[in-house]
PDB file of C-alpha atoms in Angstrom:
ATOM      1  CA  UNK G   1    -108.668 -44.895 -33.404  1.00  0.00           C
ATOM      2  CA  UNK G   2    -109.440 -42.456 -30.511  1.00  0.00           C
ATOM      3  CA  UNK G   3    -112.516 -44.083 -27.878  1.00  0.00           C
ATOM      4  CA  UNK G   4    -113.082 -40.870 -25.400  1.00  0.00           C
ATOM      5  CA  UNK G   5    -115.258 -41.665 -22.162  1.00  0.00           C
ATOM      6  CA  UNK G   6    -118.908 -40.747 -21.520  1.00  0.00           C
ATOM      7  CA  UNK G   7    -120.975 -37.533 -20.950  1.00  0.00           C
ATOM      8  CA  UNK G   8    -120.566 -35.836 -17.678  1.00  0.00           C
ATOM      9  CA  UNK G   9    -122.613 -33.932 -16.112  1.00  0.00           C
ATOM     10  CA  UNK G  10    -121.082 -31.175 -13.709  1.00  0.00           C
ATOM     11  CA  UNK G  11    -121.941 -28.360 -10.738  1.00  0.00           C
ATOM     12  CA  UNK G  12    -120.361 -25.169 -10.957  1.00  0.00           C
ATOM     13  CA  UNK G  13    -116.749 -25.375  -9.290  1.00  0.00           C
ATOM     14  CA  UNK G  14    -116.342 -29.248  -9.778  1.00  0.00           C
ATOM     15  CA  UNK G  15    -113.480 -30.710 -12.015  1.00  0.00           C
ATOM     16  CA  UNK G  16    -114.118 -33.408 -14.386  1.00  0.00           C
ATOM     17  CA  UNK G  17    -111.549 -36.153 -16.412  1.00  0.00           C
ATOM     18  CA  UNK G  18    -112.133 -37.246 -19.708  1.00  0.00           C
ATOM     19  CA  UNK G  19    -110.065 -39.962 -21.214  1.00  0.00           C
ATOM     20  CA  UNK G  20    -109.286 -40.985 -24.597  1.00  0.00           C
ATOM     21  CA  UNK G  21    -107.949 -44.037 -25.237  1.00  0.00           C
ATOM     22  CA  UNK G  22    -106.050 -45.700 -28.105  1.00  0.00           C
ATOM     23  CA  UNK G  23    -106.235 -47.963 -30.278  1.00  0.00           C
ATOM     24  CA  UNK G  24    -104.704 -49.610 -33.898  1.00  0.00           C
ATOM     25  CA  UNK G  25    -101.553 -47.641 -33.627  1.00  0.00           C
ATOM     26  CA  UNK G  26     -98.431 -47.368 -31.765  1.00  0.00           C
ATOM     27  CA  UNK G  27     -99.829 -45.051 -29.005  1.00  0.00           C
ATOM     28  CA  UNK G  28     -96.468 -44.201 -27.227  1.00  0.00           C
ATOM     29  CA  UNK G  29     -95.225 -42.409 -31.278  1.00  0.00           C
ATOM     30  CA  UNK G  30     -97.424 -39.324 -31.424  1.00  0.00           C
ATOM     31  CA  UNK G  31     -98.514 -36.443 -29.851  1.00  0.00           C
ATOM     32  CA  UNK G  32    -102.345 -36.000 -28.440  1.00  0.00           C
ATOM     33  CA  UNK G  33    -104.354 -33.139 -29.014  1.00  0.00           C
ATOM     34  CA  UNK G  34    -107.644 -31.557 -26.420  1.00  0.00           C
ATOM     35  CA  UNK G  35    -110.003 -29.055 -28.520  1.00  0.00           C
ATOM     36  CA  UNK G  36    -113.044 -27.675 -27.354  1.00  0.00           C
ATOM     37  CA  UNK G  37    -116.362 -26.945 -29.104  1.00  0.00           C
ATOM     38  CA  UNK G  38    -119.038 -25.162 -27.390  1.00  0.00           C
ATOM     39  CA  UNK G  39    -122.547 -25.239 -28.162  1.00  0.00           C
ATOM     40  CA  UNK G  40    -122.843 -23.286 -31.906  1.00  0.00           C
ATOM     41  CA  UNK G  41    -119.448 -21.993 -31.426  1.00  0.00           C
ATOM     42  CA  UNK G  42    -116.214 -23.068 -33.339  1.00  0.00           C
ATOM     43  CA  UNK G  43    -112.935 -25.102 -32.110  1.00  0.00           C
ATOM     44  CA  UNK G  44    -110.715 -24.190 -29.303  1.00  0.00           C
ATOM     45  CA  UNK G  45    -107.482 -25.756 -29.335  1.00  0.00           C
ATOM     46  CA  UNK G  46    -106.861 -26.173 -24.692  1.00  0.00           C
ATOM     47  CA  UNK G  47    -103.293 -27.915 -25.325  1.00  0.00           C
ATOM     48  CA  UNK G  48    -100.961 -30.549 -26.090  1.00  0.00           C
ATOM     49  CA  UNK G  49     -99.151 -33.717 -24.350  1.00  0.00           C
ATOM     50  CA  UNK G  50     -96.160 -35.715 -25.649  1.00  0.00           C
ATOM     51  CA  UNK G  51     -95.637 -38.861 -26.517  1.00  0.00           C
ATOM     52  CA  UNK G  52     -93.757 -39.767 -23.449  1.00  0.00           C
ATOM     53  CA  UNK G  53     -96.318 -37.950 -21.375  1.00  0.00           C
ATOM     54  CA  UNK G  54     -93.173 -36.397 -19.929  1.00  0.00           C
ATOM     55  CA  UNK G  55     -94.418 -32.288 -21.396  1.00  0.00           C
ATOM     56  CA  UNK G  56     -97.308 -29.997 -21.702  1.00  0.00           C
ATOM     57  CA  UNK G  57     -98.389 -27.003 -23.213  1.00  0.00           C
ATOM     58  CA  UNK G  58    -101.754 -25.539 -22.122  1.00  0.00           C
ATOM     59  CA  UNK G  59    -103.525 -22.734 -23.453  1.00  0.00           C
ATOM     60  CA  UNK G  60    -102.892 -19.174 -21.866  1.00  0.00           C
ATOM     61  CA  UNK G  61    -106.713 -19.325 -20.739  1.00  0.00           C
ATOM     62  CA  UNK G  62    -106.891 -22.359 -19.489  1.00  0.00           C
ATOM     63  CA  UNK G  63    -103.417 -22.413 -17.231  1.00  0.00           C
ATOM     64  CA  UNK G  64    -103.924 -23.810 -13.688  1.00  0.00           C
ATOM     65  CA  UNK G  65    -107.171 -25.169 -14.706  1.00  0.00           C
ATOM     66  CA  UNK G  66    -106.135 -28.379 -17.190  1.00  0.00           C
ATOM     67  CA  UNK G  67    -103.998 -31.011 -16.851  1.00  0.00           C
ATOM     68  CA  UNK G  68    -103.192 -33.547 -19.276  1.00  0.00           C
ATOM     69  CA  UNK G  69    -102.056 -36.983 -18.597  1.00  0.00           C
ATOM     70  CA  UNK G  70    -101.054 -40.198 -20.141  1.00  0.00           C
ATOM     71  CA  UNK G  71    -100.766 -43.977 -19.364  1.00  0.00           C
ATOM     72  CA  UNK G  72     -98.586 -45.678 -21.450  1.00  0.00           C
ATOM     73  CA  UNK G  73     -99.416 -49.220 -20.086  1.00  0.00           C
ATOM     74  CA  UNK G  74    -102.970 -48.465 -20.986  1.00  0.00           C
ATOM     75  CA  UNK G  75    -102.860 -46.704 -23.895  1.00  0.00           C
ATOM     76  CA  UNK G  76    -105.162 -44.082 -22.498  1.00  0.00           C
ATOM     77  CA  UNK G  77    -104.492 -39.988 -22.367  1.00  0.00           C
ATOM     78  CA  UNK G  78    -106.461 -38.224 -19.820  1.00  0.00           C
ATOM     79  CA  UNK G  79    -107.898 -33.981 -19.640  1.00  0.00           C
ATOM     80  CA  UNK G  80    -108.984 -32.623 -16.145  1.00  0.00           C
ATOM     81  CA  UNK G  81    -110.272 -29.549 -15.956  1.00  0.00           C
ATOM     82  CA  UNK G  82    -111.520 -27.999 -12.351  1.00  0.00           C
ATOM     83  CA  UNK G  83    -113.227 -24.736 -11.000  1.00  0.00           C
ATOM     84  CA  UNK G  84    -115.612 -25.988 -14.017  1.00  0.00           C
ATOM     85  CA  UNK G  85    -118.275 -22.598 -14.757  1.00  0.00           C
ATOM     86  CA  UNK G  86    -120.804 -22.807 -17.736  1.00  0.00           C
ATOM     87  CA  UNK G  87    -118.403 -21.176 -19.721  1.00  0.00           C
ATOM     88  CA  UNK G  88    -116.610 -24.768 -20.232  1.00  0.00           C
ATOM     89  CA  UNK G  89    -119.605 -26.915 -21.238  1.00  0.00           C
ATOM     90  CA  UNK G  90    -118.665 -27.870 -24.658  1.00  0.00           C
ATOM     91  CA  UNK G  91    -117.495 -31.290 -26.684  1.00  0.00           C
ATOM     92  CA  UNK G  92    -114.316 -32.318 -25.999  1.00  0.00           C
ATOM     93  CA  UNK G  93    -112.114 -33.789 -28.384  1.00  0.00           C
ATOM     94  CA  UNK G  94    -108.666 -35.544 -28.600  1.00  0.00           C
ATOM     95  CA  UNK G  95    -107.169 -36.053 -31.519  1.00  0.00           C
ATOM     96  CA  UNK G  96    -103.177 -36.854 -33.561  1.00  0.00           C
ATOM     97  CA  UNK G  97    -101.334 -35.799 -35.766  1.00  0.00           C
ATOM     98  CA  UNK G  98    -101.719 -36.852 -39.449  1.00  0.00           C
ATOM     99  CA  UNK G  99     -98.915 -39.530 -41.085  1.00  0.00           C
ATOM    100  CA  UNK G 100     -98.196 -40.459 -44.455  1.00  0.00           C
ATOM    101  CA  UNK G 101     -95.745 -42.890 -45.262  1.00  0.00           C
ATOM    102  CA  UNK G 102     -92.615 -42.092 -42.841  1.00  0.00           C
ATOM    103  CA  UNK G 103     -93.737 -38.306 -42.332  1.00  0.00           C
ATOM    104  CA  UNK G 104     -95.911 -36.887 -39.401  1.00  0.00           C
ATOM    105  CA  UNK G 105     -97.322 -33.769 -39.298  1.00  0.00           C
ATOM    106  CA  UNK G 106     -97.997 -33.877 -35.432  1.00  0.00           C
ATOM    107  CA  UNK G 107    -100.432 -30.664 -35.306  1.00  0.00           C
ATOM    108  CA  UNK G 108    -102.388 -31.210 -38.576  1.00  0.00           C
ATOM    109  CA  UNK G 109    -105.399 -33.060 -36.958  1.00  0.00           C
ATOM    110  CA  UNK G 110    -106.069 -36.243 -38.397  1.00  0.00           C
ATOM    111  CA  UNK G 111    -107.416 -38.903 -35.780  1.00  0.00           C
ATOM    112  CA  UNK G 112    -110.090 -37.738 -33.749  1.00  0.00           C
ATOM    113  CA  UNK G 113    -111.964 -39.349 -30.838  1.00  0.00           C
ATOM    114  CA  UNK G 114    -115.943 -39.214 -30.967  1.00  0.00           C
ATOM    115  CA  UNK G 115    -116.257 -36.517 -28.758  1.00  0.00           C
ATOM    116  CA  UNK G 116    -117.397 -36.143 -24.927  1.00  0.00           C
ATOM    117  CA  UNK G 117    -119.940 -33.673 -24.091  1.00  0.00           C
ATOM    118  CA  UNK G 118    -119.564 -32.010 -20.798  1.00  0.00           C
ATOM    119  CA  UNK G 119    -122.342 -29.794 -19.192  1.00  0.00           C
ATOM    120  CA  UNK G 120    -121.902 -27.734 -16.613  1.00  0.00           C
ATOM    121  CA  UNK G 121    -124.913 -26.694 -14.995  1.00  0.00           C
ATOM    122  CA  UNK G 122    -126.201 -26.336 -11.204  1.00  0.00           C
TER     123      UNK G 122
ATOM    124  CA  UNK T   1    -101.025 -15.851 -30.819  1.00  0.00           C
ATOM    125  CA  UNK T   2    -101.947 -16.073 -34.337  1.00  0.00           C
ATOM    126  CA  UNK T   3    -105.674 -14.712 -35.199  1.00  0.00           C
ATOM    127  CA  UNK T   4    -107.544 -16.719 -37.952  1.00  0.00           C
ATOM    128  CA  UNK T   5    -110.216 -14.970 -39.477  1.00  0.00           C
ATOM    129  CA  UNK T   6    -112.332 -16.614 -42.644  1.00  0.00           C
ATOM    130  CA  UNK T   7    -114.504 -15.116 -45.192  1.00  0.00           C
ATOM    131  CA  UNK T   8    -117.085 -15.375 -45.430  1.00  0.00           C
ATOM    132  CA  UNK T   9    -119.270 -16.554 -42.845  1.00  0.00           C
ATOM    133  CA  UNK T  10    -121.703 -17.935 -44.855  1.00  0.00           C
ATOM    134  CA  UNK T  11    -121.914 -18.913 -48.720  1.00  0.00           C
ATOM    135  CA  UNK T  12    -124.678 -20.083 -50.499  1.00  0.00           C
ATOM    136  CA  UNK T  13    -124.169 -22.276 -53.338  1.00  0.00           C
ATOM    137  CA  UNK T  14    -125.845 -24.409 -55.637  1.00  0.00           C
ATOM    138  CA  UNK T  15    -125.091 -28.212 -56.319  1.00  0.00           C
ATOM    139  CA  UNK T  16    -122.916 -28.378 -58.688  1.00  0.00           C
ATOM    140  CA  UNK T  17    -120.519 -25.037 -58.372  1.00  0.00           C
ATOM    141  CA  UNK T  18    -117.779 -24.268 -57.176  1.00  0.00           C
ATOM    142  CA  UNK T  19    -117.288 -22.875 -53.873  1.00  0.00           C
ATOM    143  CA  UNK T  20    -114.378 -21.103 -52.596  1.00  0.00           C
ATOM    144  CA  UNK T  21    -113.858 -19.766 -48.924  1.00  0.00           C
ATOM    145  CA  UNK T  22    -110.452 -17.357 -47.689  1.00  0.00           C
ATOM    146  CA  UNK T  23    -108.741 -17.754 -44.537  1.00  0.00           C
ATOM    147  CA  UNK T  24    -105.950 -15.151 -43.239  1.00  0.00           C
ATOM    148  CA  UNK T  25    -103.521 -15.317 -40.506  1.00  0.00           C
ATOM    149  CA  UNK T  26    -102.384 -12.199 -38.357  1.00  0.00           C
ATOM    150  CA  UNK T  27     -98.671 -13.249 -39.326  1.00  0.00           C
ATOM    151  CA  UNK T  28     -97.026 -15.569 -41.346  1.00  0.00           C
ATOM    152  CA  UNK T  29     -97.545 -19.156 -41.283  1.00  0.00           C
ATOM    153  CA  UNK T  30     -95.732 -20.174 -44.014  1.00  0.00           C
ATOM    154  CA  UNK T  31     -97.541 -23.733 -45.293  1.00  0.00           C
ATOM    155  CA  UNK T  32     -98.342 -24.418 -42.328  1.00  0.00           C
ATOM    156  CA  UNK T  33    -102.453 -24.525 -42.587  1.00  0.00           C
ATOM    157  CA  UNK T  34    -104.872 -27.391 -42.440  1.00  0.00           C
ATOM    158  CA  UNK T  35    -108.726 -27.169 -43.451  1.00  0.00           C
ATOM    159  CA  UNK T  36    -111.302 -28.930 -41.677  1.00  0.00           C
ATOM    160  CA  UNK T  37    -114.663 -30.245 -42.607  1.00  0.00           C
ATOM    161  CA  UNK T  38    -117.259 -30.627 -39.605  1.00  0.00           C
ATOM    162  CA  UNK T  39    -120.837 -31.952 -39.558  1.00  0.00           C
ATOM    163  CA  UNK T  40    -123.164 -31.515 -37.534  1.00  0.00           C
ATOM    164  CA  UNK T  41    -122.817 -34.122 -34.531  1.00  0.00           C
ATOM    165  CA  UNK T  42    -119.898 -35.096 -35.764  1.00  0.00           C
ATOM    166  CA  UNK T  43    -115.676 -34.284 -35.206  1.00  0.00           C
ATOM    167  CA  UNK T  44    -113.929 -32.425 -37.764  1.00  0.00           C
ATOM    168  CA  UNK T  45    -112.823 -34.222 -40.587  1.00  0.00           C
ATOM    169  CA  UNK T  46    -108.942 -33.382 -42.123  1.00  0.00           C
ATOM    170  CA  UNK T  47    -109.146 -32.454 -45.409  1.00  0.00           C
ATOM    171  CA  UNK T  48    -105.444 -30.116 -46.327  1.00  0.00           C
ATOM    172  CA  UNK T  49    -102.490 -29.955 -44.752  1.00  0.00           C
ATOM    173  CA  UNK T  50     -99.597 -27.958 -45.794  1.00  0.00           C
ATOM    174  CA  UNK T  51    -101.788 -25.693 -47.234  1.00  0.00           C
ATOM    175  CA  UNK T  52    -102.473 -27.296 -50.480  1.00  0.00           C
ATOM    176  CA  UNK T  53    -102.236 -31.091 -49.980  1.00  0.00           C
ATOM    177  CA  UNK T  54    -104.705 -33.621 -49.464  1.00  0.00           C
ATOM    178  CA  UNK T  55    -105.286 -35.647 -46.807  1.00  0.00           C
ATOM    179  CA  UNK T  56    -106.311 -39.251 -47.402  1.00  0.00           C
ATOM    180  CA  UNK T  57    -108.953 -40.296 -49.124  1.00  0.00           C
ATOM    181  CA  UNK T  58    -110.228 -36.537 -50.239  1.00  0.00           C
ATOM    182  CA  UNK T  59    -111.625 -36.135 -52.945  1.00  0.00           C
ATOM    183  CA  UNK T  60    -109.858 -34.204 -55.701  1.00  0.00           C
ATOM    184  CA  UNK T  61    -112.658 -31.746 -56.263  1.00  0.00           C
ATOM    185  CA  UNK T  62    -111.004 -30.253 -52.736  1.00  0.00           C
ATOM    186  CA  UNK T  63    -108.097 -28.010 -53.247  1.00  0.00           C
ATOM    187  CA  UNK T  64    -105.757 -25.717 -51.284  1.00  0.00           C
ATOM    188  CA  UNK T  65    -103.654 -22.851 -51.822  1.00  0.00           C
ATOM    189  CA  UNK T  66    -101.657 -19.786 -50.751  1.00  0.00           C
ATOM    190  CA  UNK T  67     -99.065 -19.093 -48.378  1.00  0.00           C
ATOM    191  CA  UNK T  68     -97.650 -16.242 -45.454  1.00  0.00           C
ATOM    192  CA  UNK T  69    -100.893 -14.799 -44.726  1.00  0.00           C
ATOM    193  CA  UNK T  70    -103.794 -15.578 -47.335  1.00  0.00           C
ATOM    194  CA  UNK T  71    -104.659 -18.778 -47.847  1.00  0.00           C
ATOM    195  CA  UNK T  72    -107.824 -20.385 -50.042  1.00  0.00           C
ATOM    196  CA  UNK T  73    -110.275 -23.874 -49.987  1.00  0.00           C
ATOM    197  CA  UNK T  74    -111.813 -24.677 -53.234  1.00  0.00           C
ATOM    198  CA  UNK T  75    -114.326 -27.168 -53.839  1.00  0.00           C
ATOM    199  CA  UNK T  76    -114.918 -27.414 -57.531  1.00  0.00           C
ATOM    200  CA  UNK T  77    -117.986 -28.780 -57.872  1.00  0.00           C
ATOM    201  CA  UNK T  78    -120.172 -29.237 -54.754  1.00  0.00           C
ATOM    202  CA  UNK T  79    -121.704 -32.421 -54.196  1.00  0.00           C
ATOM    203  CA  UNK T  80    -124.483 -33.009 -51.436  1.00  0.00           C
ATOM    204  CA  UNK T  81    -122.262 -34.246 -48.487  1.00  0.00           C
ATOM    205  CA  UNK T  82    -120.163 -30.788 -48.988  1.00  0.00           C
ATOM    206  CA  UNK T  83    -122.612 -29.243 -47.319  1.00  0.00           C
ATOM    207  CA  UNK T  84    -121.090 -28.323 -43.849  1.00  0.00           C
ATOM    208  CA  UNK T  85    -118.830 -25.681 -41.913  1.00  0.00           C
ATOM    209  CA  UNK T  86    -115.264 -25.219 -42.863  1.00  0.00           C
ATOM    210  CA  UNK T  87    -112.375 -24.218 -40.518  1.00  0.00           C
ATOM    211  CA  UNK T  88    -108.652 -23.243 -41.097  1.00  0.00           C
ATOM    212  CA  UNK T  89    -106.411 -23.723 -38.924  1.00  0.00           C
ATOM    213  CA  UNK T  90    -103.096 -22.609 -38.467  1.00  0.00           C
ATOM    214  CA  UNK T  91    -100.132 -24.498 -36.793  1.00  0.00           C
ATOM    215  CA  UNK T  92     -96.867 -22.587 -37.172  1.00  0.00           C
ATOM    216  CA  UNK T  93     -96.935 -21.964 -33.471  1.00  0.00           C
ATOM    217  CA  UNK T  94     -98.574 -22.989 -30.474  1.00  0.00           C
ATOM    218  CA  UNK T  95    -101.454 -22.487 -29.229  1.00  0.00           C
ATOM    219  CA  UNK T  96    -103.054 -23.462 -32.435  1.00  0.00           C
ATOM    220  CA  UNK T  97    -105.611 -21.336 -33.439  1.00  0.00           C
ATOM    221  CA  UNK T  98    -108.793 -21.830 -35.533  1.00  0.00           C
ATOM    222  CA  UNK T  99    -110.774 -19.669 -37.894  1.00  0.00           C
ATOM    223  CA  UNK T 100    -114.618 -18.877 -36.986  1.00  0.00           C
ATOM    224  CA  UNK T 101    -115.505 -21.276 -39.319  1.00  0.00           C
ATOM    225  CA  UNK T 102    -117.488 -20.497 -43.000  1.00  0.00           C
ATOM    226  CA  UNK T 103    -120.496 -22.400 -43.246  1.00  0.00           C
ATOM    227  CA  UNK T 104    -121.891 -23.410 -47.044  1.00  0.00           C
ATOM    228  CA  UNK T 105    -125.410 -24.298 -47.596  1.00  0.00           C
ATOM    229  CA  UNK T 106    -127.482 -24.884 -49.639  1.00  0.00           C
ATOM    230  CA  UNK T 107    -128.921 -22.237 -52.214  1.00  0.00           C
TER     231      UNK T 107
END
């Protein structure tokens, strides 16, 4: 189970951080996931953190804008974004990989959080 | 980056029939293709992976197929809670990339 953190509400040029933390599993095994949703639109994958927290991969669009974190001894995976426009209020989501048995297919989404709504709006 | 584009953007189907909506890729994916089921207020839901197999717990009435380029959701016989938008996805390479999404309603 992914928990993600509350709405936010933010001016034009501010950054916000949205975690997402973990629970049921062993969180240190997989992969996590940020996609975006804006209002009526569809998904927007923004990037990708290992398990170790130790590599990234960001969207093109979003480089020098997001970073992804993680703390192991929490269990919790964090998304800033900054220089926030209205062009990034949207849902966020993390999510993982799905598993069957011994197999993981780490970018087939399976386990999502609920979902943090972020306006940005002056 | 790989395009996903889905067809079509609507369909309109009675309970009851089947439904089937197309995704294509800009290159070859291989198997490499998951569907997603999203309602509204709610995350997406996995449904395929691999192109054609089911996720846990989905009901068998939801099948996938295809391969490279062209790929194809079924839903055999729509039940109420099908109702919803429907997005492939495609994750041969990073960045992943979603269709637009084909929403089915009800006719």
């Amino acid at each position: 189970q992914l928990v993600q953190s509350g709405a936010e509400v933010k001016k034009p040029g501010a950054s916000v951080k949205v975690s997402c933390k973990a629970s049921g599993y062993t969180f240190s095994d997989y992969y996590i996931h940020w996609v975006r949703q804006a209002p009526g639109q569809g998904l927007e994958w923004m990037g990708i953190i290992n398990p170790s927290g130790t590599s990234t991969s960001y969207a093109q669009k979003l480089q020098g804008r997001v970073t992804m974190t993680r703390d192991t001894s929490t269990s919790t995976i964090y998304m800033e974004l900054s220089s926030l426009s209205s062009e990034d209020t949207a849902v966020y989501y993390c999510a993982t990989g799905y598993c069957i048995g011994t197999s993981c297919y780490d970018d087939a989404l399976d386990i999502w959080g609920q979902g943090t709504i972020v306006t940005v709006s002056s | 980056e790989i395009v996903m584009t889905q067809s079509p953007a609507t369909l309109s189907v009675s309970p009851g029939e089947r439904a089937t909506l197309s995704c294509r890729a800009s290159q070859s994916v291989g198997s490499n293709l998951a569907w997603y089921q999203q309602k509204p207020g709610q995350a997406p839901r996995l449904l395929i992976y691999g192109a054609s197999a089911r996720a846990t717990v989905i009901p068998a009435r939801f099948s996938g197929s295809g391969s490279g380029t062209e790929f194809t959701l079924t839903i055999s016989s729509l039940q109420s809670e099908d109702f919803a938008v429907y997005y492939c996805q495609q994750y041969s390479n990073w960045p992943l990339t979603f269709g637009p999404g084909t929403k089915v309603d009800i006719k």
